[in-house]
Coordinates of C-alpha atoms in Angstrom, one line a residue:
X29 CA 83.6 47.6 -55.2
X30 CA 80.5 49.6 -55.7
X31 CA 78.5 46.7 -54.5
X32 CA 80.5 46.5 -51.3
X33 CA 80.2 50.3 -50.7
X34 CA 76.5 50.1 -51.3
X35 CA 76.2 47.2 -48.7
X36 CA 78.2 49.2 -46.2
X37 CA 75.9 52.3 -46.6
X38 CA 72.8 50.1 -46.2
X39 CA 74.3 48.5 -43.0
X40 CA 75.2 52.0 -41.6
X41 CA 71.7 53.2 -42.3
X42 CA 70.1 50.2 -40.5
X43 CA 72.4 50.7 -37.5
X44 CA 71.4 54.3 -37.4
X45 CA 67.7 53.4 -37.6
X46 CA 68.0 50.8 -34.9
X47 CA 69.8 53.3 -32.6
X48 CA 67.0 55.8 -33.2
X49 CA 64.3 53.2 -32.4
X50 CA 66.2 52.1 -29.3
X51 CA 66.5 55.7 -28.1
X52 CA 62.8 56.2 -28.5
X53 CA 61.9 53.0 -26.8
X54 CA 61.2 53.4 -23.1
X55 CA 63.9 51.5 -21.1
X56 CA 63.0 49.7 -18.0
X57 CA 63.6 52.3 -15.3
X58 CA 66.0 51.8 -12.4
X59 CA 64.0 51.3 -9.2
X60 CA 65.2 53.0 -6.0
X61 CA 64.5 50.5 -3.2
X62 CA 64.6 51.9 0.3
X63 CA 64.1 50.4 3.7
X64 CA 65.0 51.3 7.3
X65 CA 66.9 49.1 9.8
X66 CA 63.9 47.6 11.6
X67 CA 64.3 44.0 12.9
X68 CA 62.8 41.5 12.1
X69 CA 61.5 43.1 8.9
X70 CA 64.8 44.4 7.6
X71 CA 68.1 44.3 9.4
X72 CA 71.8 43.4 9.2
X73 CA 72.7 39.9 10.5
X74 CA 75.9 39.0 12.3
X75 CA 77.7 38.8 9.0
X76 CA 76.6 42.3 8.1
X77 CA 74.3 40.9 5.4
X78 CA 71.0 42.7 4.9
X79 CA 68.1 40.3 5.6
X80 CA 64.7 40.1 7.3
X81 CA 61.2 39.2 6.3
X82 CA 60.4 42.0 4.0
X83 CA 63.9 42.0 2.5
X84 CA 63.6 38.4 1.6
X85 CA 60.1 39.0 0.1
X86 CA 61.5 41.8 -2.0
X87 CA 64.5 39.8 -3.1
X88 CA 62.3 36.9 -4.1
X89 CA 60.0 39.2 -6.1
X90 CA 63.1 40.7 -7.8
X91 CA 64.3 37.2 -8.7
X92 CA 61.0 36.3 -10.2
X93 CA 60.7 39.4 -12.4
X94 CA 64.3 39.7 -13.3
X95 CA 65.1 42.9 -11.3
X96 CA 68.5 43.5 -9.8
X97 CA 68.3 47.0 -8.3
X98 CA 70.0 47.4 -5.0
X99 CA 68.2 47.8 -1.7
X100 CA 69.4 50.8 0.2
X101 CA 69.1 51.2 4.0
X102 CA 68.2 54.8 5.0
X103 CA 66.7 56.6 7.9
X104 CA 62.9 56.5 7.7
X105 CA 62.6 60.3 7.2
X106 CA 64.9 60.1 4.2
X107 CA 63.0 57.2 2.7
X108 CA 59.7 59.1 3.0
X109 CA 61.3 62.2 1.4
X110 CA 62.5 60.1 -1.6
X111 CA 59.1 58.4 -1.8
X112 CA 57.3 61.8 -1.9
X113 CA 59.6 63.4 -4.5
X114 CA 61.1 60.8 -6.8
X115 CA 59.4 58.4 -9.3
X116 CA 60.3 54.7 -9.2
X117 CA 60.9 54.9 -5.4
X118 CA 59.9 52.0 -3.1
X119 CA 59.9 52.1 0.7
X120 CA 59.3 49.3 3.1
X121 CA 57.8 48.3 5.3
X122 CA 55.0 50.9 5.7
X123 CA 51.6 50.9 7.4
X124 CA 48.8 51.6 5.0
X125 CA 46.5 54.2 6.5
X126 CA 43.6 56.3 5.2
X127 CA 45.8 59.3 5.3
X128 CA 48.5 57.7 3.2
X129 CA 46.1 55.8 0.9
X130 CA 46.1 58.3 -2.0
X131 CA 49.7 59.4 -1.5
X132 CA 51.3 56.2 -2.7
X133 CA 50.8 52.9 -4.6
X134 CA 50.9 49.7 -2.6
X135 CA 52.4 46.2 -2.8
X136 CA 51.1 43.8 -0.3
X137 CA 50.0 43.2 2.4
X138 CA 53.1 41.7 3.9
X139 CA 52.1 41.5 7.5
X140 CA 49.6 42.7 10.1
X141 CA 51.1 44.3 13.2
X142 CA 49.5 45.0 16.6
X143 CA 50.6 48.0 18.7
X144 CA 50.4 48.8 22.3
X145 CA 51.4 51.2 25.1
X146 CA 54.1 49.8 27.4
X147 CA 55.1 51.0 30.9
X148 CA 57.8 49.9 33.3
X149 CA 57.2 46.5 34.9
X150 CA 56.9 48.0 38.3
X151 CA 54.7 50.9 37.3
X152 CA 51.3 51.5 38.9
X153 CA 49.9 53.4 35.9
X154 CA 46.5 52.3 34.9
X155 CA 45.1 52.9 31.4
X156 CA 41.5 51.7 31.0
X157 CA 40.6 53.8 28.0
X158 CA 42.4 55.9 25.4
X159 CA 41.6 59.2 27.2
X160 CA 43.5 57.9 30.2
X161 CA 46.7 57.7 28.2
X162 CA 46.5 61.4 27.4
X163 CA 47.0 62.2 31.1
X164 CA 49.8 59.9 32.2
X165 CA 52.8 62.0 31.2
X166 CA 55.0 61.8 28.1
X167 CA 54.6 58.8 25.7
X168 CA 57.5 57.9 23.6
X169 CA 56.9 57.4 19.9
X170 CA 59.1 56.9 16.8
X171 CA 59.1 60.2 15.0
X172 CA 56.8 60.2 11.9
X173 CA 56.0 56.5 12.3
X174 CA 52.5 55.1 12.2
X175 CA 52.4 55.2 16.1
X176 CA 53.3 58.9 16.1
X177 CA 51.0 59.9 13.3
X178 CA 48.0 57.9 14.7
X179 CA 48.3 59.2 18.2
X180 CA 48.6 62.8 17.0
X181 CA 45.5 62.3 14.9
X182 CA 43.7 61.0 18.0
X183 CA 44.5 64.2 19.8
X184 CA 47.5 63.3 21.9
X185 CA 49.6 66.2 22.9
X186 CA 51.9 64.4 25.3
X187 CA 54.1 62.7 22.8
X188 CA 57.8 62.5 23.0
X189 CA 59.2 62.0 19.5
X190 CA 62.4 59.9 19.3
X191 CA 64.8 58.9 16.6
X192 CA 64.2 55.2 17.3
X193 CA 61.9 52.9 19.3
X194 CA 65.0 51.8 21.3
X195 CA 65.6 55.4 22.3
X196 CA 62.0 55.6 23.7
X197 CA 62.6 52.4 25.6
X198 CA 65.7 53.8 27.3
X199 CA 63.9 57.0 28.2
X200 CA 61.2 54.9 29.8
X201 CA 63.7 53.0 31.9
X202 CA 65.4 56.1 33.2
X203 CA 62.1 57.8 34.0
X204 CA 62.0 60.5 31.3
X205 CA 58.7 59.3 29.9
X206 CA 55.7 57.4 31.4
X207 CA 55.1 55.0 28.5
X208 CA 56.2 54.2 25.0
X209 CA 54.4 52.8 21.9
X210 CA 55.7 49.6 20.3
X211 CA 54.7 46.7 18.1
X212 CA 53.8 43.8 20.3
X213 CA 56.1 41.4 18.5
X214 CA 58.9 44.0 18.6
X215 CA 59.2 44.5 22.3
X216 CA 61.9 41.9 22.9
X217 CA 64.0 43.2 20.0
X218 CA 63.5 46.8 21.2
X219 CA 64.5 45.9 24.7
X220 CA 67.7 44.1 23.5
X221 CA 68.7 47.1 21.3
X222 CA 68.2 49.4 24.3
X223 CA 70.3 47.2 26.6
X224 CA 67.4 45.8 28.7
X225 CA 65.0 42.8 28.8
X226 CA 61.4 42.5 27.6
X227 CA 60.5 41.6 31.2
X228 CA 61.5 45.2 32.2
X229 CA 58.2 46.5 30.7
X230 CA 54.6 45.4 30.6
X231 CA 51.6 46.1 28.2
X232 CA 49.4 48.8 29.6
X233 CA 47.0 49.3 26.8
X234 CA 46.1 47.8 23.3
X235 CA 46.3 50.6 20.8
X236 CA 45.5 49.4 17.2
X237 CA 46.6 47.0 14.5
X238 CA 47.6 47.8 10.9
X239 CA 48.7 46.0 7.8
X240 CA 52.2 46.7 6.4
X241 CA 53.0 47.1 2.8
X242 CA 55.7 48.1 0.3
X243 CA 54.9 51.7 -0.6
X244 CA 55.6 53.0 -4.1
X245 CA 55.8 56.6 -5.2
X246 CA 52.7 57.9 -6.9
X247 CA 54.3 58.8 -10.2
X248 CA 55.7 55.3 -10.8
X249 CA 54.3 53.3 -13.7
X250 CA 51.3 51.4 -12.4
X251 CA 52.3 48.4 -14.6
X252 CA 55.5 48.0 -12.5
X253 CA 53.4 48.0 -9.3
X254 CA 51.0 45.4 -10.8
X255 CA 54.0 43.2 -11.8
X256 CA 55.3 43.3 -8.2
X257 CA 51.9 42.5 -6.8
X258 CA 51.4 39.7 -9.2
X259 CA 54.7 38.1 -8.2
X260 CA 53.8 38.5 -4.5
X261 CA 50.4 36.8 -5.1
X262 CA 52.3 33.9 -6.8
X263 CA 54.5 33.6 -3.7
X264 CA 51.4 33.3 -1.6
X265 CA 49.9 30.7 -3.9
X266 CA 53.0 28.5 -4.0
X267 CA 53.5 28.8 -0.2
X268 CA 57.0 30.4 -0.5
X269 CA 55.6 33.5 1.3
X270 CA 54.2 31.3 4.1
X271 CA 57.7 29.7 4.5
X272 CA 59.2 33.1 5.0
X273 CA 56.6 34.0 7.6
X274 CA 57.4 30.8 9.5
X275 CA 61.1 31.5 9.2
X276 CA 60.6 34.8 11.0
X277 CA 58.1 33.4 13.5
X278 CA 55.2 35.5 11.9
X279 CA 52.9 32.5 11.3

């Protein structure tokens, strides 16, 4: 009987010790994965399933590293706010710029996007240099997006900030603005969302191009970011990343 009691006390002590060690060991943190609805990078398909190029890239990275945290679709401004304030926050897909370089950590690149200024197909507006665009009237931009931030940095004061690119397209078609900024590969999608056709507009001026990444909050463990980047590099090496690019007509 005394032997049994002794064994029970030892077992209880070991369980207590293990509990203390577990409590002191840093657990793998829950990652907050945010994206906006922005076809073809991330969007809901006809079955209401979240998909898209970057969504599939993120999901494949998660599969490879054993992460099961949920992707949340939020407005871009909310995603930025989370990224700026909360550790272990991810936001995609974001253009990597000199101004943002030190604000976040980066996973990528995922894709390079070219942007341009678009006007109505029957417009007579001529834009031969960037300074011309500052004099044409209002230019529609997606609020706080790379287009908005870059043009403001370049001294544009004639920007009309909208809650979506499709909203800018609509404003262009009804004559409220003179032009709008869009990704070249995104025009047909923007037009459809706005209820028009891509042929209703034409490219007036090439703006710039930029690489898109998954942005990670600055106070996230760098080892986590390195793990994600390593998995992405493996995807590029084994051609699975290329297959996704081809699936979404980005290669």
